[in-house]
Amino acid sequence: MSKAPVRVAVTGAAGNIGYALLFRIAKGDLLGPDQPVILHLVDLPQAIQACQGVIMELEDCAFPLLAGAKASADGAEGFGDVDYAILVGAKPRGPGMERADLLKDNGKIFTGQGSAIDANAREDVRVLVVGNPCNTNALIASSRAKRTNPANYTAMTRLDQNRAMAQLAARSGKPVSTVKNLAVWGNHSPTMFPNWFDATIDGRPVAEVIGDDAWLNGDFLKTVQQRGKAIIDARGLSSAASAAGAAIDHVHSWATGAMTGDFVSMAVPSDGSYGIPTGLIFSFPCRITAPGKYEIVQGLEINDVARAALQKTTDELLGERDLVASMLA
Ligand code: NAX
């Protein structure tokens, strides 16, 4: 092993997504087959015993790349010197709970974790927020970024991209690898916009290959937007392996530059591109320009359908930002 180990913190490590994620990171799926990793399993005090059990299982896999693992409920220890922080841990929305209450409850988690990351992680730490409402949680955490780079605080819409690509592949009868440049715009919520206008299948425009605009503007969008709920209805549990897979995809593309040239959906701080208010954590088509560096793809045409969809998801994010205004540093 010639490379120095990289430290990766995963919060909510004792939860469903954590359990699907940690073993893949230890196997090398996140950072590559020659990159040793040290895992920091971060969770609430009452879940640390369960994290110790997960660490025993990680050890029992005898992963050659796993250079260490520890569990902690303390932010300074959990995020100490980490290169990557994948923030999965959050409170699930309970029966009858309003979205506003969820925003406020989970917002408190991300004020604390944002401060702990900024104080203890490596200066160039890269952060992915998965715990919902992930865009606004990332906004809260990034507002704490004084020493670390706020542009490195991102939220996950890659699962929505993967879902959209899979739907287009199934409908067209083509392999999913032939679907390119499908990006999800906006909030990770039912207002998200999986923008098929720029996407291609086998190098041809999606509209031409699918030949059914009514399906694209109707059932396709609805299926992707409501997929999380459909999985809960079918499985009795929310998406875990697919969410972990998308978190791996997000960080793997970003860290290694894999998929350079294609669009990748990342919710990142808006720089005002496409008229989206500056600072909102908004999912854009991004391009990885070099390992660790992304840019928002510029110059795409936004037609009337897309413009209306972007307005709706922007309005929702602005409403969320207003609800957590007191938590923004
Ligand atoms: P689980 O309820 O199985 O696990 C959550 C874990 O987080 C638990 O171990 C809990 O103890 C821990 N936790 C709670 N508060 C914490 C804190 N302050 N610090 C550290 N750990 C804490 O949920 P799971 O199914 O793993 O889902 C986790 C989150 O992912 C949820 O918020 C969920 O809504 C969100 N999702 C986001 C997706 C996305 O595409 N962005 C898709 C999948 C998923 O729905």
mmCIF file of C-alpha atoms and ligand atoms in Angstrom:
data_model
loop_
_atom_site.group_PDB
_atom_site.id
_atom_site.type_symbol
_atom_site.label_atom_id
_atom_site.label_comp_id
_atom_site.label_asym_id
_atom_site.label_seq_id
_atom_site.Cartn_x
_atom_site.Cartn_y
_atom_site.Cartn_z
ATOM 1 C CA MET A 1 0.000 0.000 0.000
ATOM 2 C CA SER A 2 1.765 3.129 -1.122
ATOM 3 C CA LYS A 3 -0.906 5.834 -0.712
ATOM 4 C CA ALA A 4 -1.581 7.449 2.678
ATOM 5 C CA PRO A 5 -5.032 6.587 4.054
ATOM 6 C CA VAL A 6 -7.888 9.035 3.544
ATOM 7 C CA ARG A 7 -10.339 9.642 6.398
ATOM 8 C CA VAL A 8 -14.058 9.399 5.639
ATOM 9 C CA ALA A 9 -16.728 10.272 8.226
ATOM 10 C CA VAL A 10 -20.212 8.825 7.829
ATOM 11 C CA THR A 11 -22.961 10.104 10.136
ATOM 12 C CA GLY A 12 -26.009 7.973 10.835
ATOM 13 C CA ALA A 13 -23.535 5.100 10.606
ATOM 14 C CA ALA A 14 -25.805 2.730 12.542
ATOM 15 C CA GLY A 15 -28.772 3.390 10.238
ATOM 16 C CA ASN A 16 -30.034 1.686 7.099
ATOM 17 C CA ILE A 17 -28.119 3.739 4.554
ATOM 18 C CA GLY A 18 -25.004 3.690 6.741
ATOM 19 C CA TYR A 19 -25.058 -0.103 6.778
ATOM 20 C CA ALA A 20 -25.290 -0.228 2.982
ATOM 21 C CA LEU A 21 -22.610 2.444 2.539
ATOM 22 C CA LEU A 22 -19.743 1.616 4.877
ATOM 23 C CA PHE A 23 -18.833 -1.761 3.383
ATOM 24 C CA ARG A 24 -18.664 -0.329 -0.116
ATOM 25 C CA ILE A 25 -16.395 2.502 1.033
ATOM 26 C CA ALA A 26 -14.131 -0.012 2.772
ATOM 27 C CA LYS A 27 -14.013 -2.117 -0.391
ATOM 28 C CA GLY A 28 -12.725 0.809 -2.460
ATOM 29 C CA ASP A 29 -15.865 1.790 -4.382
ATOM 30 C CA LEU A 30 -15.717 5.387 -3.122
ATOM 31 C CA LEU A 31 -12.126 6.420 -3.716
ATOM 32 C CA GLY A 32 -10.678 3.720 -5.906
ATOM 33 C CA PRO A 33 -9.044 0.316 -5.669
ATOM 34 C CA ASP A 34 -5.659 1.582 -4.461
ATOM 35 C CA GLN A 35 -6.785 4.152 -1.877
ATOM 36 C CA PRO A 36 -6.698 2.999 1.776
ATOM 37 C CA VAL A 37 -9.418 4.497 3.988
ATOM 38 C CA ILE A 38 -9.978 5.119 7.689
ATOM 39 C CA LEU A 39 -13.669 5.193 8.574
ATOM 40 C CA HIS A 40 -15.183 7.446 11.238
ATOM 41 C CA LEU A 41 -18.617 6.128 12.191
ATOM 42 C CA VAL A 42 -20.562 9.031 13.726
ATOM 43 C CA ASP A 43 -23.917 8.548 15.404
ATOM 44 C CA LEU A 44 -25.911 9.443 18.512
ATOM 45 C CA PRO A 45 -24.597 8.152 21.877
ATOM 46 C CA GLN A 46 -27.313 5.477 22.058
ATOM 47 C CA ALA A 47 -26.237 4.106 18.650
ATOM 48 C CA ILE A 48 -22.503 3.810 19.373
ATOM 49 C CA GLN A 49 -22.798 0.206 20.551
ATOM 50 C CA ALA A 50 -24.469 -0.689 17.245
ATOM 51 C CA CYS A 51 -21.637 1.143 15.424
ATOM 52 C CA GLN A 52 -19.120 -1.024 17.317
ATOM 53 C CA GLY A 53 -20.944 -4.061 15.949
ATOM 54 C CA VAL A 54 -20.688 -2.668 12.419
ATOM 55 C CA ILE A 55 -16.952 -2.130 12.972
ATOM 56 C CA MET A 56 -16.600 -5.781 14.017
ATOM 57 C CA GLU A 57 -18.286 -6.813 10.776
ATOM 58 C CA LEU A 58 -16.073 -4.465 8.761
ATOM 59 C CA GLU A 59 -13.028 -6.100 10.365
ATOM 60 C CA ASP A 60 -14.425 -9.533 9.592
ATOM 61 C CA CYS A 61 -14.564 -8.674 5.895
ATOM 62 C CA ALA A 62 -10.760 -8.341 5.932
ATOM 63 C CA PHE A 63 -10.889 -5.530 3.375
ATOM 64 C CA PRO A 64 -7.309 -4.860 2.247
ATOM 65 C CA LEU A 65 -8.019 -1.103 1.937
ATOM 66 C CA LEU A 66 -9.503 -0.627 5.411
ATOM 67 C CA ALA A 67 -6.732 1.015 7.422
ATOM 68 C CA GLY A 68 -8.838 1.709 10.522
ATOM 69 C CA ALA A 69 -12.324 2.418 11.857
ATOM 70 C CA LYS A 70 -13.666 4.137 14.945
ATOM 71 C CA ALA A 71 -17.071 5.109 16.288
ATOM 72 C CA SER A 72 -17.851 8.408 17.949
ATOM 73 C CA ALA A 73 -20.773 10.541 19.070
ATOM 74 C CA ASP A 74 -18.511 13.549 19.473
ATOM 75 C CA GLY A 75 -18.169 16.033 16.625
ATOM 76 C CA ALA A 76 -14.541 16.944 17.318
ATOM 77 C CA GLU A 77 -13.493 13.300 17.298
ATOM 78 C CA GLY A 78 -15.926 12.181 14.601
ATOM 79 C CA PHE A 79 -14.893 14.843 12.097
ATOM 80 C CA GLY A 80 -11.278 15.198 13.243
ATOM 81 C CA ASP A 81 -8.961 15.497 10.210
ATOM 82 C CA VAL A 82 -11.491 13.968 7.813
ATOM 83 C CA ASP A 83 -11.088 14.454 4.073
ATOM 84 C CA TYR A 84 -14.727 13.552 3.316
ATOM 85 C CA ALA A 85 -17.875 13.841 5.436
ATOM 86 C CA ILE A 86 -20.997 12.027 4.275
ATOM 87 C CA LEU A 87 -23.848 13.321 6.424
ATOM 88 C CA VAL A 88 -26.579 10.702 6.389
ATOM 89 C CA GLY A 89 -27.847 10.874 9.974
ATOM 90 C CA ALA A 90 -31.125 12.708 10.410
ATOM 91 C CA LYS A 91 -34.444 12.261 12.114
ATOM 92 C CA PRO A 92 -37.041 10.587 9.898
ATOM 93 C CA ARG A 93 -40.322 12.377 9.293
ATOM 94 C CA GLY A 94 -42.811 10.851 11.708
ATOM 95 C CA PRO A 95 -46.558 10.337 11.135
ATOM 96 C CA GLY A 96 -48.409 13.644 11.070
ATOM 97 C CA MET A 97 -45.168 15.640 11.252
ATOM 98 C CA GLU A 98 -45.147 18.789 9.144
ATOM 99 C CA ARG A 99 -42.238 19.400 6.761
ATOM 100 C CA ALA A 100 -41.597 22.669 8.605
ATOM 101 C CA ASP A 101 -41.101 20.774 11.885
ATOM 102 C CA LEU A 102 -38.758 18.326 10.165
ATOM 103 C CA LEU A 103 -36.775 21.251 8.766
ATOM 104 C CA LYS A 104 -36.383 22.785 12.183
ATOM 105 C CA ASP A 105 -35.579 19.539 14.014
ATOM 106 C CA ASN A 106 -33.033 18.368 11.485
ATOM 107 C CA GLY A 107 -31.698 21.877 10.998
ATOM 108 C CA LYS A 108 -30.404 21.785 14.569
ATOM 109 C CA ILE A 109 -28.341 18.687 13.742
ATOM 110 C CA PHE A 110 -26.665 20.485 10.852
ATOM 111 C CA THR A 111 -25.806 23.662 12.770
ATOM 112 C CA GLY A 112 -23.826 21.493 15.202
ATOM 113 C CA GLN A 113 -22.268 19.250 12.579
ATOM 114 C CA GLY A 114 -21.437 22.174 10.288
ATOM 115 C CA SER A 115 -19.569 23.896 13.130
ATOM 116 C CA ALA A 116 -17.816 20.654 14.132
ATOM 117 C CA ILE A 117 -16.708 20.006 10.554
ATOM 118 C CA ASP A 118 -15.430 23.548 10.098
ATOM 119 C CA ALA A 119 -13.477 23.367 13.350
ATOM 120 C CA ASN A 120 -12.039 19.858 13.013
ATOM 121 C CA ALA A 121 -12.016 18.498 9.478
ATOM 122 C CA ARG A 122 -9.256 19.080 6.949
ATOM 123 C CA GLU A 123 -9.446 22.499 5.350
ATOM 124 C CA ASP A 124 -10.254 21.007 1.944
ATOM 125 C CA VAL A 125 -12.906 18.630 3.319
ATOM 126 C CA ARG A 126 -15.606 17.678 0.842
ATOM 127 C CA VAL A 127 -19.080 17.264 2.281
ATOM 128 C CA LEU A 128 -22.109 15.403 0.958
ATOM 129 C CA VAL A 129 -25.437 15.793 2.781
ATOM 130 C CA VAL A 130 -27.863 12.896 2.315
ATOM 131 C CA GLY A 131 -30.110 13.355 5.385
ATOM 132 C CA ASN A 132 -33.316 15.137 4.493
ATOM 133 C CA PRO A 133 -34.267 17.837 3.705
ATOM 134 C CA CYS A 134 -30.777 17.553 2.268
ATOM 135 C CA ASN A 135 -30.503 20.803 0.262
ATOM 136 C CA THR A 136 -31.468 22.983 3.196
ATOM 137 C CA ASN A 137 -29.471 20.910 5.687
ATOM 138 C CA ALA A 138 -26.432 21.486 3.453
ATOM 139 C CA LEU A 139 -27.231 25.209 3.377
ATOM 140 C CA ILE A 140 -27.220 25.291 7.184
ATOM 141 C CA ALA A 141 -23.955 23.334 7.435
ATOM 142 C CA SER A 142 -22.247 25.421 4.734
ATOM 143 C CA SER A 143 -23.210 28.661 6.499
ATOM 144 C CA ARG A 144 -20.793 27.533 9.252
ATOM 145 C CA ALA A 145 -17.942 27.145 6.776
ATOM 146 C CA LYS A 146 -15.406 29.841 7.660
ATOM 147 C CA ARG A 147 -12.122 27.901 7.532
ATOM 148 C CA THR A 148 -13.369 25.230 5.122
ATOM 149 C CA ASN A 149 -14.666 26.019 1.626
ATOM 150 C CA PRO A 150 -18.471 26.584 1.434
ATOM 151 C CA ALA A 151 -18.394 25.476 -2.224
ATOM 152 C CA ASN A 152 -17.393 22.010 -0.983
ATOM 153 C CA TYR A 153 -20.730 21.545 0.841
ATOM 154 C CA THR A 154 -23.082 19.641 -1.446
ATOM 155 C CA ALA A 155 -26.324 17.667 -1.214
ATOM 156 C CA MET A 156 -27.416 14.492 -2.943
ATOM 157 C CA THR A 157 -29.647 14.373 -6.005
ATOM 158 C CA ARG A 158 -27.661 11.632 -7.721
ATOM 159 C CA LEU A 159 -30.238 9.036 -6.642
ATOM 160 C CA ASP A 160 -32.861 11.026 -8.525
ATOM 161 C CA GLN A 161 -30.573 11.159 -11.564
ATOM 162 C CA ASN A 162 -29.980 7.413 -11.411
ATOM 163 C CA ARG A 163 -33.717 6.782 -11.092
ATOM 164 C CA ALA A 164 -34.426 9.006 -14.108
ATOM 165 C CA MET A 165 -31.724 7.311 -16.206
ATOM 166 C CA ALA A 166 -33.115 3.883 -15.319
ATOM 167 C CA GLN A 167 -36.635 4.922 -16.352
ATOM 168 C CA LEU A 168 -35.419 6.241 -19.717
ATOM 169 C CA ALA A 169 -33.369 3.104 -20.324
ATOM 170 C CA ALA A 170 -36.325 0.851 -19.552
ATOM 171 C CA ARG A 171 -38.711 2.821 -21.762
ATOM 172 C CA SER A 172 -36.296 2.917 -24.708
ATOM 173 C CA GLY A 173 -35.094 -0.673 -24.307
ATOM 174 C CA LYS A 174 -31.468 0.550 -24.336
ATOM 175 C CA PRO A 175 -28.803 -0.101 -21.691
ATOM 176 C CA VAL A 176 -28.652 2.529 -18.952
ATOM 177 C CA SER A 177 -25.039 3.248 -19.949
ATOM 178 C CA THR A 178 -26.325 4.812 -23.192
ATOM 179 C CA VAL A 179 -28.286 7.502 -21.311
ATOM 180 C CA LYS A 180 -26.177 10.654 -20.985
ATOM 181 C CA ASN A 181 -26.513 14.186 -19.659
ATOM 182 C CA LEU A 182 -29.691 13.648 -17.686
ATOM 183 C CA ALA A 183 -29.511 16.126 -14.832
ATOM 184 C CA VAL A 184 -31.886 16.765 -11.983
ATOM 185 C CA TRP A 185 -32.434 20.428 -11.150
ATOM 186 C CA GLY A 186 -33.513 21.992 -7.866
ATOM 187 C CA ASN A 187 -34.598 20.505 -4.582
ATOM 188 C CA HIS A 188 -34.447 16.836 -3.566
ATOM 189 C CA SER A 189 -38.219 16.763 -3.124
ATOM 190 C CA PRO A 190 -41.213 16.171 -5.362
ATOM 191 C CA THR A 191 -40.585 19.597 -6.981
ATOM 192 C CA MET A 192 -37.265 18.398 -8.454
ATOM 193 C CA PHE A 193 -36.988 18.662 -12.215
ATOM 194 C CA PRO A 194 -35.317 15.735 -14.042
ATOM 195 C CA ASN A 195 -34.476 17.724 -17.181
ATOM 196 C CA TRP A 196 -34.743 15.375 -20.135
ATOM 197 C CA PHE A 197 -34.433 18.139 -22.739
ATOM 198 C CA ASP A 198 -30.617 18.015 -22.739
ATOM 199 C CA ALA A 199 -30.310 14.239 -22.325
ATOM 200 C CA THR A 200 -29.436 11.757 -25.018
ATOM 201 C CA ILE A 201 -29.851 8.014 -25.495
ATOM 202 C CA ASP A 202 -27.240 6.404 -27.721
ATOM 203 C CA GLY A 203 -26.201 9.916 -28.784
ATOM 204 C CA ARG A 204 -29.693 10.926 -29.971
ATOM 205 C CA PRO A 205 -32.086 13.351 -28.213
ATOM 206 C CA VAL A 206 -34.351 11.653 -25.696
ATOM 207 C CA ALA A 207 -37.518 13.076 -27.306
ATOM 208 C CA GLU A 208 -36.551 11.503 -30.649
ATOM 209 C CA VAL A 209 -35.737 8.073 -29.161
ATOM 210 C CA ILE A 210 -38.752 7.890 -26.824
ATOM 211 C CA GLY A 211 -41.145 9.526 -29.310
ATOM 212 C CA ASP A 212 -43.734 10.288 -26.638
ATOM 213 C CA ASP A 213 -43.532 13.798 -25.143
ATOM 214 C CA ALA A 214 -46.725 13.234 -23.146
ATOM 215 C CA TRP A 215 -45.037 10.353 -21.297
ATOM 216 C CA LEU A 216 -41.864 12.380 -20.768
ATOM 217 C CA ASN A 217 -43.766 15.370 -19.362
ATOM 218 C CA GLY A 218 -46.199 13.191 -17.422
ATOM 219 C CA ASP A 219 -45.551 9.689 -16.091
ATOM 220 C CA PHE A 220 -41.762 9.899 -16.440
ATOM 221 C CA LEU A 221 -41.494 13.012 -14.278
ATOM 222 C CA LYS A 222 -44.049 11.729 -11.767
ATOM 223 C CA THR A 223 -42.363 8.335 -11.453
ATOM 224 C CA VAL A 224 -38.989 9.891 -10.698
ATOM 225 C CA GLN A 225 -40.413 12.533 -8.367
ATOM 226 C CA GLN A 226 -42.456 9.971 -6.391
ATOM 227 C CA ARG A 227 -40.023 7.047 -6.510
ATOM 228 C CA GLY A 228 -38.971 7.353 -2.871
ATOM 229 C CA LYS A 229 -42.580 6.993 -1.723
ATOM 230 C CA ALA A 230 -43.197 4.066 -4.112
ATOM 231 C CA ILE A 231 -40.257 2.219 -2.552
ATOM 232 C CA ILE A 232 -41.538 2.841 0.978
ATOM 233 C CA ASP A 233 -44.987 1.586 -0.080
ATOM 234 C CA ALA A 234 -43.510 -1.595 -1.607
ATOM 235 C CA ARG A 235 -40.725 -2.384 0.853
ATOM 236 C CA GLY A 236 -42.081 -0.919 4.063
ATOM 237 C CA LEU A 237 -38.688 0.785 4.402
ATOM 238 C CA SER A 238 -37.113 3.718 2.622
ATOM 239 C CA SER A 239 -34.441 3.372 -0.058
ATOM 240 C CA ALA A 240 -31.160 2.271 1.471
ATOM 241 C CA ALA A 241 -28.912 0.361 -0.966
ATOM 242 C CA SER A 242 -29.808 2.623 -3.883
ATOM 243 C CA ALA A 243 -29.289 5.727 -1.721
ATOM 244 C CA ALA A 244 -25.912 4.397 -0.583
ATOM 245 C CA GLY A 245 -25.050 3.619 -4.210
ATOM 246 C CA ALA A 246 -25.889 7.170 -5.253
ATOM 247 C CA ALA A 247 -23.788 8.619 -2.409
ATOM 248 C CA ILE A 248 -20.891 6.488 -3.660
ATOM 249 C CA ASP A 249 -21.503 7.716 -7.232
ATOM 250 C CA HIS A 250 -21.617 11.377 -6.134
ATOM 251 C CA VAL A 251 -18.372 11.321 -4.172
ATOM 252 C CA HIS A 252 -16.619 8.911 -6.542
ATOM 253 C CA SER A 253 -17.262 11.173 -9.547
ATOM 254 C CA TRP A 254 -16.222 14.271 -7.601
ATOM 255 C CA ALA A 255 -13.128 12.792 -5.976
ATOM 256 C CA THR A 256 -11.736 10.825 -8.886
ATOM 257 C CA GLY A 257 -13.044 12.724 -11.918
ATOM 258 C CA ALA A 258 -14.860 9.615 -13.157
ATOM 259 C CA MET A 259 -17.546 10.518 -15.726
ATOM 260 C CA THR A 260 -15.607 13.643 -16.703
ATOM 261 C CA GLY A 261 -17.425 15.161 -19.643
ATOM 262 C CA ASP A 262 -20.891 13.862 -18.688
ATOM 263 C CA PHE A 263 -23.344 15.788 -16.548
ATOM 264 C CA VAL A 264 -23.570 14.766 -12.918
ATOM 265 C CA SER A 265 -26.394 16.070 -10.739
ATOM 266 C CA MET A 266 -25.052 17.752 -7.628
ATOM 267 C CA ALA A 267 -26.853 20.147 -5.325
ATOM 268 C CA VAL A 268 -24.243 22.875 -4.874
ATOM 269 C CA PRO A 269 -24.256 26.528 -3.743
ATOM 270 C CA SER A 270 -25.724 28.541 -6.603
ATOM 271 C CA ASP A 271 -23.430 31.156 -8.126
ATOM 272 C CA GLY A 272 -26.421 32.806 -9.814
ATOM 273 C CA SER A 273 -26.271 30.552 -12.875
ATOM 274 C CA TYR A 274 -29.591 30.320 -14.758
ATOM 275 C CA GLY A 275 -31.040 33.030 -12.492
ATOM 276 C CA ILE A 276 -31.082 30.778 -9.413
ATOM 277 C CA PRO A 277 -30.603 32.953 -6.286
ATOM 278 C CA THR A 278 -26.973 32.986 -5.192
ATOM 279 C CA GLY A 279 -26.176 30.748 -2.242
ATOM 280 C CA LEU A 280 -29.188 28.416 -2.448
ATOM 281 C CA ILE A 281 -28.074 24.776 -2.458
ATOM 282 C CA PHE A 282 -29.591 23.875 -5.791
ATOM 283 C CA SER A 283 -29.113 20.793 -7.931
ATOM 284 C CA PHE A 284 -27.536 21.678 -11.270
ATOM 285 C CA PRO A 285 -25.974 19.719 -14.084
ATOM 286 C CA CYS A 286 -22.336 19.750 -13.015
ATOM 287 C CA ARG A 287 -19.163 18.621 -14.697
ATOM 288 C CA ILE A 288 -16.115 17.308 -12.899
ATOM 289 C CA THR A 289 -13.224 19.214 -14.407
ATOM 290 C CA ALA A 290 -10.425 17.561 -12.406
ATOM 291 C CA PRO A 291 -10.358 15.259 -9.385
ATOM 292 C CA GLY A 292 -12.041 17.194 -6.554
ATOM 293 C CA LYS A 293 -13.290 20.056 -8.762
ATOM 294 C CA TYR A 294 -16.755 20.622 -10.195
ATOM 295 C CA GLU A 295 -18.305 23.363 -12.282
ATOM 296 C CA ILE A 296 -21.937 24.141 -13.077
ATOM 297 C CA VAL A 297 -22.541 23.423 -16.759
ATOM 298 C CA GLN A 298 -23.166 26.719 -18.530
ATOM 299 C CA GLY A 299 -25.034 27.760 -21.651
ATOM 300 C CA LEU A 300 -27.915 25.281 -21.605
ATOM 301 C CA GLU A 301 -31.143 26.475 -23.151
ATOM 302 C CA ILE A 302 -34.010 26.692 -20.668
ATOM 303 C CA ASN A 303 -37.353 26.397 -22.462
ATOM 304 C CA ASP A 304 -40.717 27.486 -21.023
ATOM 305 C CA VAL A 305 -41.509 24.073 -19.512
ATOM 306 C CA ALA A 306 -38.136 23.910 -17.779
ATOM 307 C CA ARG A 307 -38.314 27.564 -16.655
ATOM 308 C CA ALA A 308 -41.678 26.993 -14.936
ATOM 309 C CA ALA A 309 -40.343 23.859 -13.232
ATOM 310 C CA LEU A 310 -37.207 25.665 -12.047
ATOM 311 C CA GLN A 311 -39.314 28.501 -10.640
ATOM 312 C CA LYS A 312 -41.428 26.050 -8.628
ATOM 313 C CA THR A 313 -38.481 24.233 -7.079
ATOM 314 C CA THR A 314 -36.659 27.547 -6.441
ATOM 315 C CA ASP A 315 -39.710 28.931 -4.636
ATOM 316 C CA GLU A 316 -39.810 25.833 -2.453
ATOM 317 C CA LEU A 317 -36.130 26.178 -1.545
ATOM 318 C CA LEU A 318 -36.572 29.882 -0.764
ATOM 319 C CA GLY A 319 -39.470 28.939 1.534
ATOM 320 C CA GLU A 320 -37.259 26.363 3.274
ATOM 321 C CA ARG A 321 -34.496 28.937 3.652
ATOM 322 C CA ASP A 322 -36.948 31.358 5.291
ATOM 323 C CA LEU A 323 -38.021 28.660 7.767
ATOM 324 C CA VAL A 324 -34.439 28.055 8.931
ATOM 325 C CA ALA A 325 -33.258 31.689 8.638
ATOM 326 C CA SER A 326 -32.421 31.840 12.348
ATOM 327 C CA MET A 327 -30.074 28.842 11.971
ATOM 328 C CA LEU A 328 -27.947 30.352 9.212
ATOM 329 C CA ALA A 329 -24.646 31.706 10.502
HETATM 330 P P1 NAX B 1 -32.263 5.484 9.629
HETATM 331 O O1 NAX B 1 -33.373 5.995 10.507
HETATM 332 O O2 NAX B 1 -32.154 4.029 9.351
HETATM 333 O O3 NAX B 1 -30.856 5.934 10.245
HETATM 334 C C1 NAX B 1 -30.623 7.236 10.675
HETATM 335 C C2 NAX B 1 -29.400 7.181 11.581
HETATM 336 O O4 NAX B 1 -29.055 8.528 11.872
HETATM 337 C C3 NAX B 1 -29.652 6.479 12.922
HETATM 338 O O5 NAX B 1 -28.582 5.579 13.175
HETATM 339 C C4 NAX B 1 -29.685 7.644 13.912
HETATM 340 O O6 NAX B 1 -29.241 7.260 15.201
HETATM 341 C C5 NAX B 1 -28.710 8.600 13.231
HETATM 342 N N1 NAX B 1 -28.788 9.978 13.688
HETATM 343 C C6 NAX B 1 -29.876 10.715 14.001
HETATM 344 N N2 NAX B 1 -29.498 11.922 14.436
HETATM 345 C C7 NAX B 1 -28.149 11.972 14.360
HETATM 346 C C8 NAX B 1 -27.182 12.950 14.673
HETATM 347 N N3 NAX B 1 -27.532 14.136 15.186
HETATM 348 N N4 NAX B 1 -25.887 12.643 14.470
HETATM 349 C C9 NAX B 1 -25.492 11.450 13.990
HETATM 350 N N5 NAX B 1 -26.381 10.466 13.692
HETATM 351 C C10 NAX B 1 -27.674 10.735 13.877
HETATM 352 O O7 NAX B 1 -32.388 6.348 8.287
HETATM 353 P P2 NAX B 1 -31.808 6.019 6.829
HETATM 354 O O8 NAX B 1 -32.769 5.150 6.106
HETATM 355 O O9 NAX B 1 -30.406 5.576 6.939
HETATM 356 O O10 NAX B 1 -31.933 7.474 6.146
HETATM 357 C C11 NAX B 1 -31.125 8.535 6.587
HETATM 358 C C12 NAX B 1 -31.519 9.846 5.917
HETATM 359 O O11 NAX B 1 -31.352 9.758 4.507
HETATM 360 C C13 NAX B 1 -32.969 10.287 6.144
HETATM 361 O O12 NAX B 1 -32.985 11.667 6.467
HETATM 362 C C14 NAX B 1 -33.588 10.066 4.782
HETATM 363 O O13 NAX B 1 -34.726 10.920 4.589
HETATM 364 C C15 NAX B 1 -32.453 10.417 3.873
HETATM 365 N N6 NAX B 1 -32.537 10.004 2.469
HETATM 366 C C16 NAX B 1 -32.054 10.839 1.530
HETATM 367 C C17 NAX B 1 -32.054 10.511 0.175
HETATM 368 C C18 NAX B 1 -31.519 11.449 -0.855
HETATM 369 O O14 NAX B 1 -31.601 11.119 -2.049
HETATM 370 N N7 NAX B 1 -30.968 12.605 -0.528
HETATM 371 C C19 NAX B 1 -32.621 9.210 -0.286
HETATM 372 C C20 NAX B 1 -32.693 8.186 0.795
HETATM 373 C C21 NAX B 1 -33.131 8.709 2.145
HETATM 374 O O15 NAX B 1 -34.509 8.876 2.144
#
